[in-house]
Amino acid sequence: IVGSKNIPFKDCINSETNAFKTRTELSKIFDQNNVDISRPIVFTCGSGITACVLGMAYSLISGKNAVIYDGSWSEYGKK
């Protein structure tokens, strides 16, 4: 998808606790991937499920509701 960034959802999860990393750690992940959380963002993945993890991480650091493209690549790739 044009303009997309790839952030594996597991990058946002603390492997020892299986909970989200801290807000500081999450912000760093988004910054390292050049994602400007002040701009509108739509989260996507293969089917729309794992994008929700990134959407929640975004909500935790931005205080905004995440937008999930629930058709995701499965729908986009058909066009």
PDB file of C-alpha atoms in Angstrom:
ATOM      1  CA  ILE A   1       0.000   0.000   0.000  1.00  0.00           C
ATOM      2  CA  VAL A   2       1.518   3.294  -1.121  1.00  0.00           C
ATOM      3  CA  GLY A   3       3.115   5.242   1.737  1.00  0.00           C
ATOM      4  CA  SER A   4       2.975   2.318   4.143  1.00  0.00           C
ATOM      5  CA  LYS A   5       5.479   1.591   6.884  1.00  0.00           C
ATOM      6  CA  ASN A   6       6.142  -1.887   8.228  1.00  0.00           C
ATOM      7  CA  ILE A   7       6.273  -2.198  12.003  1.00  0.00           C
ATOM      8  CA  PRO A   8       5.972  -5.781  13.240  1.00  0.00           C
ATOM      9  CA  PHE A   9       3.326  -5.797  15.955  1.00  0.00           C
ATOM     10  CA  LYS A  10       5.568  -7.899  18.216  1.00  0.00           C
ATOM     11  CA  ASP A  11       7.944  -4.920  18.445  1.00  0.00           C
ATOM     12  CA  CYS A  12       5.308  -3.243  20.635  1.00  0.00           C
ATOM     13  CA  ILE A  13       5.002  -6.144  23.078  1.00  0.00           C
ATOM     14  CA  ASN A  14       7.251  -6.839  26.066  1.00  0.00           C
ATOM     15  CA  SER A  15       8.215 -10.489  25.563  1.00  0.00           C
ATOM     16  CA  GLU A  16       8.587 -11.113  29.303  1.00  0.00           C
ATOM     17  CA  THR A  17       5.182  -9.784  30.355  1.00  0.00           C
ATOM     18  CA  ASN A  18       3.201 -10.150  27.100  1.00  0.00           C
ATOM     19  CA  ALA A  19       1.926  -6.619  27.745  1.00  0.00           C
ATOM     20  CA  PHE A  20       2.553  -3.445  25.798  1.00  0.00           C
ATOM     21  CA  LYS A  21       5.936  -1.811  26.183  1.00  0.00           C
ATOM     22  CA  THR A  22       6.068   1.540  27.966  1.00  0.00           C
ATOM     23  CA  ARG A  23       4.791   4.691  26.284  1.00  0.00           C
ATOM     24  CA  THR A  24       8.395   5.866  25.937  1.00  0.00           C
ATOM     25  CA  GLU A  25       9.433   2.625  24.235  1.00  0.00           C
ATOM     26  CA  LEU A  26       6.391   2.703  21.942  1.00  0.00           C
ATOM     27  CA  SER A  27       7.074   6.325  20.986  1.00  0.00           C
ATOM     28  CA  LYS A  28      10.651   5.393  20.131  1.00  0.00           C
ATOM     29  CA  ILE A  29       9.455   2.558  17.868  1.00  0.00           C
ATOM     30  CA  PHE A  30       7.155   4.909  15.954  1.00  0.00           C
ATOM     31  CA  ASP A  31       9.885   7.584  15.775  1.00  0.00           C
ATOM     32  CA  GLN A  32      12.486   5.093  14.484  1.00  0.00           C
ATOM     33  CA  ASN A  33      10.081   4.165  11.700  1.00  0.00           C
ATOM     34  CA  ASN A  34       9.459   7.821  10.794  1.00  0.00           C
ATOM     35  CA  VAL A  35       5.785   7.658  11.765  1.00  0.00           C
ATOM     36  CA  ASP A  36       4.411  11.089  12.644  1.00  0.00           C
ATOM     37  CA  ILE A  37       1.679  10.412  15.202  1.00  0.00           C
ATOM     38  CA  SER A  38       0.412  13.980  14.850  1.00  0.00           C
ATOM     39  CA  ARG A  39      -0.853  13.112  11.350  1.00  0.00           C
ATOM     40  CA  PRO A  40      -3.819  10.862  10.519  1.00  0.00           C
ATOM     41  CA  ILE A  41      -2.738   7.225  10.390  1.00  0.00           C
ATOM     42  CA  VAL A  42      -4.572   4.145   9.138  1.00  0.00           C
ATOM     43  CA  PHE A  43      -3.346   0.777  10.366  1.00  0.00           C
ATOM     44  CA  THR A  44      -3.428  -2.306   8.176  1.00  0.00           C
ATOM     45  CA  CYS A  45      -2.051  -5.825   7.948  1.00  0.00           C
ATOM     46  CA  GLY A  46      -2.813  -8.987   6.009  1.00  0.00           C
ATOM     47  CA  SER A  47      -6.320  -9.447   7.322  1.00  0.00           C
ATOM     48  CA  GLY A  48      -6.993  -6.546   9.705  1.00  0.00           C
ATOM     49  CA  ILE A  49      -6.427  -8.381  12.978  1.00  0.00           C
ATOM     50  CA  THR A  50      -2.798  -7.717  13.935  1.00  0.00           C
ATOM     51  CA  ALA A  51      -3.114  -4.093  12.833  1.00  0.00           C
ATOM     52  CA  CYS A  52      -5.190  -3.659  15.976  1.00  0.00           C
ATOM     53  CA  VAL A  53      -2.074  -4.175  18.122  1.00  0.00           C
ATOM     54  CA  LEU A  54      -0.328  -1.271  16.391  1.00  0.00           C
ATOM     55  CA  GLY A  55      -3.524   0.758  16.573  1.00  0.00           C
ATOM     56  CA  MET A  56      -3.667   0.240  20.317  1.00  0.00           C
ATOM     57  CA  ALA A  57       0.007   1.183  20.681  1.00  0.00           C
ATOM     58  CA  TYR A  58      -0.753   4.358  18.729  1.00  0.00           C
ATOM     59  CA  SER A  59      -3.707   5.111  21.005  1.00  0.00           C
ATOM     60  CA  LEU A  60      -1.531   4.628  24.081  1.00  0.00           C
ATOM     61  CA  ILE A  61       1.079   7.139  22.923  1.00  0.00           C
ATOM     62  CA  SER A  62      -1.153   9.656  21.145  1.00  0.00           C
ATOM     63  CA  GLY A  63      -4.379   9.594  23.140  1.00  0.00           C
ATOM     64  CA  LYS A  64      -6.251   9.335  19.826  1.00  0.00           C
ATOM     65  CA  ASN A  65      -8.516   6.610  18.499  1.00  0.00           C
ATOM     66  CA  ALA A  66      -6.858   4.396  15.917  1.00  0.00           C
ATOM     67  CA  VAL A  67      -8.279   3.872  12.439  1.00  0.00           C
ATOM     68  CA  ILE A  68      -8.050   0.279  11.205  1.00  0.00           C
ATOM     69  CA  TYR A  69      -8.490  -0.594   7.544  1.00  0.00           C
ATOM     70  CA  ASP A  70     -10.324  -3.828   8.239  1.00  0.00           C
ATOM     71  CA  GLY A  71     -10.154  -4.973   4.607  1.00  0.00           C
ATOM     72  CA  SER A  72      -6.393  -4.644   4.861  1.00  0.00           C
ATOM     73  CA  TRP A  73      -4.110  -6.183   2.253  1.00  0.00           C
ATOM     74  CA  SER A  74      -6.649  -8.902   1.460  1.00  0.00           C
ATOM     75  CA  GLU A  75      -9.026  -6.281   0.077  1.00  0.00           C
ATOM     76  CA  TYR A  76      -6.468  -3.743  -1.193  1.00  0.00           C
ATOM     77  CA  GLY A  77      -4.596  -6.396  -3.207  1.00  0.00           C
ATOM     78  CA  LYS A  78      -7.719  -7.249  -5.208  1.00  0.00           C
ATOM     79  CA  LYS A  79      -7.845  -3.760  -6.752  1.00  0.00           C
TER      80      LYS A  79
END
